[in-house]
């Protein structure tokens, strides 16, 4: 490093929440690799030592101690003259806990900066666990460069970056824990460009990689020069260690042109997120593999494909559990899908246990008609068998309900809802069809499944059915999926009034029925397995509705407030009170 050049390594890596020792080893390995590439400084993502988001784990004093101890050990190791480190961790100072970013160099913790803007919306809940830091000035690196360190949300408004620019910052280094959802990559870029234009400074945007419960962090880190040109674009959905080369000229610091990787978008990004989320949930919880019921339907087929892409065929076990309503077509389709994927495939008939339950209940149910209760027995027997295989041999049960079904309660508690994780929980049924067709012509980079068609065409084109009674079809109970999914998206993603949904061309009674089903199924969703977040508003982290809920939209349109009835709103004083 000279006064006019330096080399910055970007470590887009996959940490594990709570695994402080393992994350520290990732730091050491990245530092060794970066040193071999001639780097002067290695940058890691937000809260890398704890991984993001640590949630209430970060409130444990023992966990805070472990993070601080690891940081100090890593700082001492920088006395060897190798690359310095920029590392995120929770930091306790004067009894207050901060989301911090530290510069480790020359055997010391040279500087620490605290996150200012703590997000408290959607999936974020940082105000609950952290204190906001003061507006930061730049960090001086080796007496040559003034590095501005706005942390993640700090660049989503202009105040923090403006402070850094006004106090002499020369480069913006932004560590992030920004989870994937549709459209977020474009949003991040727009925000970054706005801050670059306002400040006149180049920016490094480094994002976390990997799955953490429902969240997936896709990486997709990038470098923008002050003229807004791309100098680097790191890949999405996979780790990368990239060394960037910087030179100081008359106009300030400039990053030399490097690789601009292609980044998945649209359906390809959604599918890649589902695979990464499932893989990391299985790997980080140390399951040996997964097991799922393969019914011959599209939901279980795409989940099987995602599992094989994530883990490899040898770690995926599929079980067909036929009953007297299971068609030969479904048996053939399930076998064809299993063969295409190369997974272990077994058939376990369920007639005997189902009929055993019916026999046990016969006296209690005497005089009643056969209906949903008996249908659900089939699903619950299947759930019990899958959980038994999991208990005996260790694989995690993958549950396979899509967002359309989870929205309307078209799923059986303790039956097909059994399982540890659901990769398609945030995909509507129409999207499941679309992504299934996509997977037959494409697969993600690094996917472990076979090329070509893995979901038989007949599974994609046949009418969906739970096959719990003769000639059953999903749309005996639900509107056509293209209608249902549009209504659900209006209600869930956009919180639209019923009158506005009807204005899109939907029947009012159908919309009311869907809204009713959505509210009634809340208690089921509270008991559902976690699953990958893909949309703007998933169930659980984003959408938090009460189970007991007496509200229904009457569908009358927007209410027009009467301003003549309002005496005062938000006034600090000056109003008269009569007693």
Coordinates of C-alpha atoms in Angstrom, one line a residue:
X1 CA 0.0 0.0 0.0
X2 CA 1.2 3.5 -0.9
X3 CA -0.3 6.9 -0.4
X4 CA -1.8 6.7 -3.8
X5 CA -3.1 3.1 -4.0
X6 CA -4.4 0.3 -1.9
X7 CA -6.1 -3.1 -2.2
X8 CA -9.3 -3.9 -0.5
X9 CA -10.7 -7.4 -0.2
X10 CA -14.4 -7.9 -0.1
X11 CA -15.4 -11.1 1.9
X12 CA -18.9 -12.0 0.9
X13 CA -19.2 -15.0 3.1
X14 CA -21.8 -17.2 4.9
X15 CA -21.6 -16.9 8.7
X16 CA -23.9 -18.8 11.1
X17 CA -25.8 -16.9 13.8
X18 CA -24.3 -17.6 17.2
X19 CA -21.3 -19.6 16.0
X20 CA -18.8 -17.0 17.1
X21 CA -15.8 -19.4 17.0
X22 CA -16.8 -20.7 13.5
X23 CA -17.3 -17.2 12.2
X24 CA -14.0 -16.1 13.6
X25 CA -12.3 -19.0 11.8
X26 CA -14.0 -17.8 8.5
X27 CA -12.4 -14.4 9.2
X28 CA -8.9 -16.0 9.6
X29 CA -9.3 -18.1 6.5
X30 CA -10.4 -15.1 4.4
X31 CA -7.5 -13.0 5.8
X32 CA -5.0 -15.7 4.8
X33 CA -6.5 -15.9 1.3
X34 CA -6.6 -12.1 1.0
X35 CA -3.0 -11.8 2.1
X36 CA -1.9 -14.2 -0.6
X37 CA -3.7 -11.9 -3.1
X38 CA -1.9 -8.8 -1.8
X39 CA -4.8 -7.2 0.0
X40 CA -4.1 -4.4 2.6
X41 CA -7.6 -4.5 4.2
X42 CA -10.3 -7.1 4.4
X43 CA -13.9 -6.1 4.8
X44 CA -16.7 -8.3 6.2
X45 CA -20.5 -7.9 6.3
X46 CA -22.6 -6.4 9.1
X47 CA -22.3 -8.1 12.5
X48 CA -20.2 -10.9 10.9
X49 CA -18.9 -12.2 14.2
X50 CA -22.4 -12.8 15.5
X51 CA -24.0 -13.1 12.1
X52 CA -27.2 -11.3 11.2
X53 CA -29.8 -11.1 12.6
X54 CA -28.8 -12.3 16.1
X55 CA -32.3 -11.3 17.5
X56 CA -32.6 -11.7 21.3
X57 CA -29.4 -13.9 21.4
X58 CA -27.5 -10.6 21.3
X59 CA -29.0 -9.6 24.7
X60 CA -27.1 -12.5 26.5
X61 CA -24.1 -11.1 28.4
X62 CA -22.2 -14.4 27.7
X63 CA -22.8 -14.0 24.0
X64 CA -21.6 -10.4 24.1
X65 CA -18.5 -11.5 25.9
X66 CA -17.8 -14.2 23.3
X67 CA -18.0 -11.7 20.4
X68 CA -15.8 -9.2 22.2
X69 CA -13.2 -11.8 23.1
X70 CA -13.1 -13.1 19.5
X71 CA -12.7 -9.6 18.2
X72 CA -9.8 -8.9 20.6
X73 CA -8.1 -12.2 19.6
X74 CA -8.4 -11.3 15.9
X75 CA -7.1 -7.8 16.6
X76 CA -4.0 -9.2 18.3
X77 CA -3.3 -11.4 15.2
X78 CA -3.1 -8.3 13.0
X79 CA 0.2 -7.5 14.6
X80 CA 1.8 -9.8 12.1
X81 CA 1.9 -7.1 9.5
X82 CA -0.7 -8.7 7.3
X83 CA -4.0 -7.2 6.1
X84 CA -6.1 -5.2 8.5
X85 CA -9.7 -6.2 9.2
X86 CA -13.0 -4.3 9.1
X87 CA -15.4 -6.5 11.2
X88 CA -18.9 -6.2 12.5
X89 CA -20.0 -7.3 16.0
X90 CA -22.3 -6.3 18.9
X91 CA -20.4 -3.9 21.2
X92 CA -21.2 -3.1 24.8
X93 CA -20.1 0.4 25.8
X94 CA -21.1 2.2 29.0
X95 CA -24.0 -0.2 29.5
X96 CA -25.4 0.3 26.1
X97 CA -25.4 -2.3 23.3
X98 CA -24.5 -1.2 19.7
X99 CA -24.4 -2.6 16.3
X100 CA -20.7 -1.9 15.7
X101 CA -18.0 -2.1 13.0
X102 CA -14.4 -2.2 14.1
X103 CA -11.1 -1.6 12.3
X104 CA -8.5 -4.1 13.5
X105 CA -4.9 -3.3 12.6
X106 CA -1.4 -3.4 14.0
X107 CA -2.4 -5.7 16.9
X108 CA -5.1 -3.2 18.1
X109 CA -8.7 -2.3 17.7
X110 CA -7.9 1.0 16.0
X111 CA -11.5 2.4 15.7
X112 CA -15.1 1.5 16.3
X113 CA -18.2 3.0 14.7
X114 CA -21.8 2.4 15.6
X115 CA -24.9 2.1 13.5
X116 CA -27.1 5.2 13.6
X117 CA -30.3 4.3 11.9
X118 CA -31.8 1.2 13.4
X119 CA -34.5 -0.4 11.2
X120 CA -37.7 -1.3 12.9
X121 CA -40.1 -2.4 10.1
X122 CA -40.8 -5.6 8.1
X123 CA -38.4 -8.3 9.2
X124 CA -36.2 -5.8 11.2
X125 CA -36.4 -5.3 14.9
X126 CA -33.1 -3.6 15.8
X127 CA -34.5 -0.9 18.1
X128 CA -35.5 -3.7 20.4
X129 CA -31.9 -4.8 21.0
X130 CA -29.6 -2.0 20.1
X131 CA -29.0 1.7 20.9
X132 CA -28.5 4.1 18.0
X133 CA -25.0 5.5 17.7
X134 CA -23.9 9.1 17.2
X135 CA -23.3 10.5 13.7
X136 CA -19.9 9.1 12.7
X137 CA -16.9 10.8 11.2
X138 CA -14.5 8.8 9.0
X139 CA -11.9 6.2 10.2
X140 CA -8.3 6.9 9.3
X141 CA -6.6 3.8 7.8
X142 CA -2.8 3.7 8.1
X143 CA -2.6 7.5 8.0
X144 CA -3.5 7.5 4.3
X145 CA -7.2 7.0 3.7
X146 CA -10.3 8.4 5.5
X147 CA -12.9 5.7 5.3
X148 CA -16.5 6.4 5.9
X149 CA -18.5 3.5 7.5
X150 CA -22.3 3.9 7.2
X151 CA -23.8 0.6 8.4
X152 CA -26.6 -0.9 6.2
X153 CA -29.7 1.2 7.0
X154 CA -27.5 4.3 7.5
X155 CA -27.4 4.8 3.7
X156 CA -31.2 4.6 3.3
X157 CA -31.4 8.3 4.2
X158 CA -28.9 11.0 3.6
X159 CA -27.9 12.2 7.1
X160 CA -25.1 9.8 8.0
X161 CA -23.4 9.9 4.6
X162 CA -23.7 13.7 4.6
X163 CA -21.9 13.8 7.9
X164 CA -19.1 11.5 6.7
X165 CA -18.6 13.6 3.5
X166 CA -18.6 16.9 5.5
X167 CA -15.9 15.5 7.9
X168 CA -13.5 14.4 5.2
X169 CA -14.5 10.9 4.3
X170 CA -13.0 9.7 1.0
X171 CA -14.6 6.3 0.4
X172 CA -17.9 4.9 1.7
X173 CA -17.6 1.3 2.9
X174 CA -21.0 0.0 3.7
X175 CA -21.3 -3.4 5.5
X176 CA -24.8 -4.9 5.1
X177 CA -27.2 -7.6 6.4
X178 CA -29.8 -6.9 3.7
X179 CA -32.1 -9.9 3.2
X180 CA -33.4 -11.0 -0.2
X181 CA -36.9 -10.2 -1.5
X182 CA -38.2 -9.5 -4.9
X183 CA -37.0 -6.2 -6.3
X184 CA -34.6 -5.4 -3.4
X185 CA -31.4 -5.6 -5.6
X186 CA -32.7 -2.7 -7.7
X187 CA -33.8 -0.8 -4.7
X188 CA -30.4 -1.1 -3.1
X189 CA -28.7 0.1 -6.2
X190 CA -31.0 3.1 -6.5
X191 CA -30.2 4.1 -2.8
X192 CA -26.5 3.6 -3.3
X193 CA -26.5 5.8 -6.5
X194 CA -28.4 8.5 -4.6
X195 CA -25.8 8.6 -1.8
X196 CA -22.9 8.5 -4.3
X197 CA -24.4 11.4 -6.2
X198 CA -25.0 13.5 -3.1
X199 CA -21.6 12.9 -1.5
X200 CA -19.4 12.7 -4.6
X201 CA -17.7 9.6 -3.0
X202 CA -17.3 6.1 -4.3
X203 CA -19.1 3.3 -2.4
X204 CA -18.4 -0.3 -1.6
X205 CA -21.7 -2.2 -0.8
X206 CA -20.8 -5.5 0.9
X207 CA -23.7 -7.8 1.8
X208 CA -24.0 -11.0 3.8
X209 CA -24.5 -14.3 2.1
X210 CA -26.5 -17.3 3.3
X211 CA -29.8 -18.5 4.9
X212 CA -30.9 -17.7 8.4
X213 CA -34.3 -19.2 9.4
X214 CA -36.8 -17.5 7.0
X215 CA -34.3 -15.0 5.7
X216 CA -32.0 -15.5 2.8
X217 CA -29.1 -13.1 2.2
X218 CA -28.0 -13.3 -1.4
X219 CA -24.9 -11.2 -1.4
X220 CA -24.8 -9.5 -4.7
X221 CA -22.3 -7.0 -3.3
X222 CA -21.0 -4.2 -5.6
X223 CA -18.6 -1.2 -6.0
X224 CA -19.6 2.1 -7.5
X225 CA -17.2 4.8 -8.4
X226 CA -18.0 8.5 -7.8
X227 CA -19.1 8.8 -11.4
X228 CA -21.7 6.0 -10.7
X229 CA -20.0 3.5 -12.9
X230 CA -19.8 -0.2 -11.8
X231 CA -16.3 -1.2 -10.9
X232 CA -17.3 -4.6 -9.4
X233 CA -20.4 -6.8 -9.2
X234 CA -20.1 -9.9 -7.0
X235 CA -22.3 -12.9 -7.7
X236 CA -25.5 -13.6 -5.9
X237 CA -26.4 -16.7 -3.9
X238 CA -22.8 -17.9 -3.5
X239 CA -19.7 -16.9 -1.5
X240 CA -16.9 -14.8 -3.0
X241 CA -13.7 -13.2 -1.9
X242 CA -12.7 -10.4 -4.3
X243 CA -9.7 -8.0 -4.2
X244 CA -10.5 -4.6 -5.5
X245 CA -7.7 -2.2 -6.6
X246 CA -7.9 1.5 -5.7
X247 CA -5.9 4.5 -6.9
X248 CA -5.9 8.1 -5.8
X249 CA -6.1 10.8 -8.5
X250 CA -6.9 14.4 -8.7
X251 CA -10.6 13.7 -8.3
X252 CA -10.1 11.4 -5.3
X253 CA -10.1 7.6 -4.9
X254 CA -11.1 5.5 -7.9
X255 CA -11.6 1.7 -8.0
X256 CA -10.1 0.1 -11.1
X257 CA -12.4 -2.0 -13.3
X258 CA -13.0 -5.6 -12.1
X259 CA -15.4 -8.4 -12.8
X260 CA -19.1 -7.6 -13.2
X261 CA -20.8 -10.9 -12.5
X262 CA -24.3 -11.7 -13.8
X263 CA -26.9 -11.6 -11.0
X264 CA -30.0 -13.7 -11.1
X265 CA -33.3 -11.8 -11.3
X266 CA -37.0 -12.7 -11.4
X267 CA -38.0 -16.3 -11.1
X268 CA -34.3 -17.4 -11.2
X269 CA -33.6 -15.3 -8.1
X270 CA -36.7 -16.7 -6.4
X271 CA -35.7 -20.3 -7.1
X272 CA -32.1 -19.7 -6.1
X273 CA -33.3 -18.1 -2.8
X274 CA -35.5 -21.2 -2.0
X275 CA -32.6 -23.5 -2.6
X276 CA -30.1 -21.5 -0.5
X277 CA -32.5 -21.1 2.3
X278 CA -33.3 -24.8 2.5
X279 CA -29.7 -25.8 2.2
X280 CA -28.5 -23.6 5.0
X281 CA -31.4 -24.5 7.3
X282 CA -30.4 -28.2 6.9
X283 CA -26.7 -27.6 7.1
X284 CA -26.6 -25.1 9.9
X285 CA -28.9 -27.3 12.0
X286 CA -26.8 -30.3 11.1
X287 CA -29.4 -32.6 9.7
X288 CA -28.0 -35.5 7.7
X289 CA -30.6 -34.9 5.0
X290 CA -34.3 -34.5 4.4
X291 CA -37.4 -36.7 3.8
X292 CA -40.6 -35.6 2.2
X293 CA -43.8 -37.1 0.9
X294 CA -43.8 -37.3 -2.9
X295 CA -47.5 -37.3 -3.9
X296 CA -47.3 -36.9 -7.7
X297 CA -48.4 -33.3 -7.3
X298 CA -46.5 -30.2 -8.2
X299 CA -45.8 -28.8 -4.7
X300 CA -44.0 -31.9 -3.5
X301 CA -42.2 -32.3 -6.9
X302 CA -40.7 -28.8 -6.8
X303 CA -39.7 -29.2 -3.2
X304 CA -37.9 -32.5 -4.0
X305 CA -36.1 -30.7 -6.9
X306 CA -35.1 -27.9 -4.6
X307 CA -33.9 -30.4 -2.0
X308 CA -31.7 -32.2 -4.5
X309 CA -30.3 -29.0 -5.9
X310 CA -29.5 -27.9 -2.3
X311 CA -28.2 -31.2 -0.8
X312 CA -27.6 -33.7 -3.6
X313 CA -29.8 -36.7 -4.4
X314 CA -28.0 -39.0 -1.9
X315 CA -29.4 -36.8 1.0
X316 CA -33.0 -36.7 -0.1
X317 CA -35.5 -39.5 0.6
X318 CA -39.0 -39.4 -0.9
X319 CA -41.9 -41.5 0.2
X320 CA -45.2 -42.1 -1.7
X321 CA -48.0 -43.0 0.7
X322 CA -51.0 -44.1 -1.4
X323 CA -54.5 -44.6 -0.2
X324 CA -57.6 -45.8 -2.2
X325 CA -58.1 -42.3 -3.6
X326 CA -54.6 -42.1 -5.0
X327 CA -54.7 -42.4 -8.8
X328 CA -52.4 -44.5 -10.9
X329 CA -51.5 -41.3 -12.6
X330 CA -50.1 -39.9 -9.4
X331 CA -48.2 -43.1 -8.7
X332 CA -46.6 -43.0 -12.1
X333 CA -45.8 -39.2 -11.9
X334 CA -44.2 -39.6 -8.4
X335 CA -42.0 -42.5 -9.6
X336 CA -41.0 -40.6 -12.8
X337 CA -40.1 -37.5 -10.7
X338 CA -38.0 -39.6 -8.2
X339 CA -36.3 -41.4 -11.1
X340 CA -35.4 -38.0 -12.8
X341 CA -34.0 -36.7 -9.6
X342 CA -32.2 -39.9 -8.7
X343 CA -33.5 -39.9 -5.1
X344 CA -34.3 -42.8 -2.8
X345 CA -37.9 -43.6 -3.3
X346 CA -40.2 -45.8 -1.3
X347 CA -43.9 -46.7 -1.3
X348 CA -45.7 -47.0 2.1
X349 CA -49.4 -47.7 1.7
X350 CA -51.6 -46.1 4.4
X351 CA -54.8 -48.1 4.2
X352 CA -54.2 -50.1 7.4
X353 CA -53.4 -47.1 9.7
X354 CA -56.2 -44.9 8.2
X355 CA -58.8 -47.6 8.6
X356 CA -57.5 -48.4 12.1
X357 CA -58.1 -44.8 13.1
X358 CA -61.6 -44.9 11.5
X359 CA -62.3 -48.1 13.4
X360 CA -61.2 -46.6 16.7
X361 CA -63.5 -43.6 16.1
X362 CA -66.4 -45.5 14.7
X363 CA -68.5 -45.5 17.9
X364 CA -67.8 -41.8 18.5
X365 CA -68.7 -40.9 15.0
X366 CA -71.8 -43.1 14.6
X367 CA -74.7 -41.3 13.0
X368 CA -72.5 -38.6 11.3
X369 CA -71.6 -38.2 7.7
X370 CA -68.2 -38.9 6.2
X371 CA -66.4 -35.6 5.4
X372 CA -63.4 -33.5 6.0
X373 CA -62.6 -35.1 9.3
X374 CA -62.1 -38.5 7.6
X375 CA -60.1 -36.8 4.8
X376 CA -57.8 -35.2 7.3
X377 CA -57.1 -38.6 8.9
X378 CA -55.3 -39.6 5.6
X379 CA -53.1 -36.5 5.8
X380 CA -52.4 -37.0 9.5
X381 CA -51.3 -40.6 9.0
X382 CA -48.9 -39.4 6.3
X383 CA -47.5 -36.7 8.6
X384 CA -47.0 -39.3 11.4
X385 CA -45.2 -41.7 9.1
X386 CA -42.8 -39.0 7.8
X387 CA -42.1 -37.8 11.3
X388 CA -41.4 -41.4 12.3
X389 CA -38.9 -41.8 9.6
X390 CA -37.3 -38.5 10.7
X391 CA -37.2 -39.7 14.4
X392 CA -35.7 -43.0 13.5
X393 CA -33.1 -42.0 10.9
X394 CA -32.5 -38.3 11.5
X395 CA -33.5 -36.5 8.2
X396 CA -35.6 -33.4 8.6
X397 CA -39.1 -33.5 7.2
X398 CA -39.6 -31.0 4.4
X399 CA -43.2 -29.6 4.3
X400 CA -44.6 -28.7 1.0
X401 CA -47.5 -26.2 1.3
X402 CA -47.5 -23.2 -1.0
X403 CA -48.6 -19.6 0.0
X404 CA -52.0 -19.9 -1.6
X405 CA -52.8 -22.9 0.6
X406 CA -51.2 -21.4 3.7
X407 CA -53.3 -18.3 3.1
X408 CA -56.6 -20.1 2.9
X409 CA -56.0 -22.8 5.4
X410 CA -56.1 -25.5 2.7
X411 CA -53.7 -27.6 4.7
X412 CA -54.0 -30.1 7.6
X413 CA -52.6 -29.3 11.0
X414 CA -50.4 -32.3 12.2
X415 CA -50.7 -33.7 8.7
X416 CA -49.3 -32.2 5.5
X417 CA -48.2 -29.2 7.7
X418 CA -45.8 -31.4 9.6
X419 CA -42.2 -30.7 9.1
X420 CA -39.1 -28.7 9.9
X421 CA -38.9 -26.3 6.9
X422 CA -40.8 -25.3 3.9
X423 CA -38.9 -23.9 0.9
X424 CA -42.1 -22.8 -1.0
X425 CA -44.0 -21.3 1.9
X426 CA -43.8 -17.8 0.3
X427 CA -44.6 -18.9 -3.3
X428 CA -48.2 -18.7 -4.5
X429 CA -49.5 -21.7 -6.5
X430 CA -49.2 -19.9 -9.8
X431 CA -45.6 -19.2 -9.0
X432 CA -45.0 -22.8 -8.1
X433 CA -46.2 -23.8 -11.6
X434 CA -44.0 -21.1 -13.2
X435 CA -40.8 -22.1 -11.2
X436 CA -41.4 -25.8 -12.0
X437 CA -41.3 -25.1 -15.7
X438 CA -38.3 -22.9 -15.2
X439 CA -36.3 -25.6 -13.4
X440 CA -36.9 -28.0 -16.3
X441 CA -34.9 -25.7 -18.5
X442 CA -32.4 -24.1 -16.1
X443 CA -30.8 -24.7 -12.7
X444 CA -28.9 -22.4 -10.4
X445 CA -25.1 -22.2 -10.5
X446 CA -23.7 -24.7 -8.1
X447 CA -27.0 -26.7 -7.9
X448 CA -26.4 -30.4 -7.2
X449 CA -29.3 -31.7 -9.1
X450 CA -29.3 -33.1 -12.7
X451 CA -29.7 -31.0 -15.8
X452 CA -32.9 -31.1 -17.8
X453 CA -36.4 -32.1 -17.0
X454 CA -36.8 -33.1 -13.4
X455 CA -40.5 -32.4 -12.9
X456 CA -42.5 -34.5 -15.4
X457 CA -44.6 -32.4 -17.7
X458 CA -47.7 -34.2 -16.7
X459 CA -47.3 -33.0 -13.1
X460 CA -47.2 -29.4 -14.4
X461 CA -50.3 -29.6 -16.7
X462 CA -52.7 -31.8 -14.7
X463 CA -55.3 -30.2 -12.4
X464 CA -54.1 -30.0 -8.8
X465 CA -55.7 -32.4 -6.3
X466 CA -55.2 -33.4 -2.7
X467 CA -56.8 -36.8 -3.6
X468 CA -58.5 -37.2 -0.3
X469 CA -61.8 -38.3 -1.9
X470 CA -63.0 -39.5 -5.3
X471 CA -62.4 -37.1 -8.2
X472 CA -61.4 -34.3 -5.9
X473 CA -59.8 -31.1 -7.4
X474 CA -58.4 -28.1 -5.5
X475 CA -60.8 -25.8 -7.3
X476 CA -63.8 -27.6 -5.9
X477 CA -63.0 -25.7 -2.7
X478 CA -61.0 -22.7 -4.0
X479 CA -61.4 -20.2 -6.8
X480 CA -59.1 -20.8 -9.9
X481 CA -55.5 -20.2 -8.8
X482 CA -55.0 -17.3 -11.1
X483 CA -58.0 -15.5 -9.5
X484 CA -57.2 -16.6 -6.0
X485 CA -53.5 -15.6 -6.1
X486 CA -54.3 -12.1 -7.4
X487 CA -56.9 -11.6 -4.7
X488 CA -54.4 -12.9 -2.0
X489 CA -51.6 -10.6 -3.3
X490 CA -54.0 -7.7 -3.0
X491 CA -54.9 -8.6 0.5
X492 CA -51.5 -9.6 1.8
X493 CA -48.8 -7.7 -0.1
X494 CA -50.8 -4.5 -0.6
X495 CA -53.5 -4.5 2.2
X496 CA -56.1 -3.3 -0.3
X497 CA -59.7 -2.5 0.4
X498 CA -62.2 -5.1 -0.9
X499 CA -63.8 -2.4 -3.1
X500 CA -60.4 -1.7 -4.8
X501 CA -59.9 -5.5 -5.4
X502 CA -63.4 -5.7 -6.9
X503 CA -62.4 -2.8 -9.2
X504 CA -59.7 -5.0 -10.6
X505 CA -62.4 -7.2 -12.0
X506 CA -63.1 -9.7 -9.1
X507 CA -66.4 -10.8 -7.8
X508 CA -67.3 -9.2 -4.4
X509 CA -68.5 -12.5 -2.9
X510 CA -65.4 -14.3 -4.0
X511 CA -63.2 -11.6 -2.5
X512 CA -65.1 -11.7 0.8
X513 CA -64.8 -15.5 0.9
X514 CA -61.0 -15.3 0.4
X515 CA -60.6 -12.6 3.0
X516 CA -62.6 -14.8 5.5
X517 CA -60.4 -17.8 4.8
X518 CA -57.3 -15.7 5.1
X519 CA -58.3 -14.5 8.6
X520 CA -59.6 -17.9 9.8
X521 CA -56.4 -19.6 8.9
X522 CA -54.2 -17.4 11.0
X523 CA -54.1 -20.0 13.9
X524 CA -52.8 -22.6 11.5
X525 CA -50.0 -20.4 10.2
X526 CA -48.9 -19.8 13.8
X527 CA -48.1 -23.5 13.9
X528 CA -46.6 -23.8 10.5
X529 CA -42.9 -24.6 9.8
X530 CA -40.6 -21.7 8.9
X531 CA -39.9 -21.2 5.2
X532 CA -38.0 -19.0 2.8
X533 CA -39.1 -15.3 2.5
X534 CA -39.4 -14.3 -1.2
X535 CA -42.1 -11.7 -1.4
X536 CA -42.3 -8.3 0.2
X537 CA -44.6 -9.6 3.0
X538 CA -44.3 -13.2 4.1
X539 CA -46.2 -14.8 6.9
X540 CA -44.5 -14.6 10.3
X541 CA -41.8 -12.0 10.2
X542 CA -43.6 -9.5 8.0
X543 CA -47.3 -10.0 8.4
X544 CA -48.3 -10.2 12.0
X545 CA -52.1 -10.5 12.4
X546 CA -54.1 -11.4 15.5
X547 CA -55.6 -14.9 15.6
X548 CA -58.7 -13.5 17.4
X549 CA -59.9 -11.0 14.9
X550 CA -63.5 -9.7 14.5
X551 CA -62.8 -7.3 11.7
X552 CA -64.2 -7.8 8.2
X553 CA -64.0 -5.3 5.4
X554 CA -67.6 -4.5 4.4
X555 CA -66.5 -3.7 0.8
X556 CA -68.1 -0.3 0.8
X557 CA -65.1 1.7 -0.4
X558 CA -63.0 4.3 1.3
X559 CA -64.5 6.3 4.2
X560 CA -64.4 10.1 3.7
X561 CA -63.5 11.6 7.1
X562 CA -65.7 14.6 8.3
X563 CA -63.2 17.4 9.2
X564 CA -66.0 19.3 10.9
X565 CA -66.0 16.8 13.8
X566 CA -62.3 17.2 14.6
X567 CA -61.5 19.7 17.3
X568 CA -57.7 19.2 17.4
X569 CA -55.2 16.7 16.2
X570 CA -51.7 16.3 17.7
X571 CA -51.7 19.7 19.5
X572 CA -49.3 20.1 22.4
X573 CA -51.5 22.7 24.1
X574 CA -54.0 25.5 23.6
X575 CA -57.1 23.4 23.6
X576 CA -59.8 24.1 26.1
X577 CA -61.2 21.5 28.5
X578 CA -64.5 21.4 30.2
X579 CA -64.9 19.6 33.4

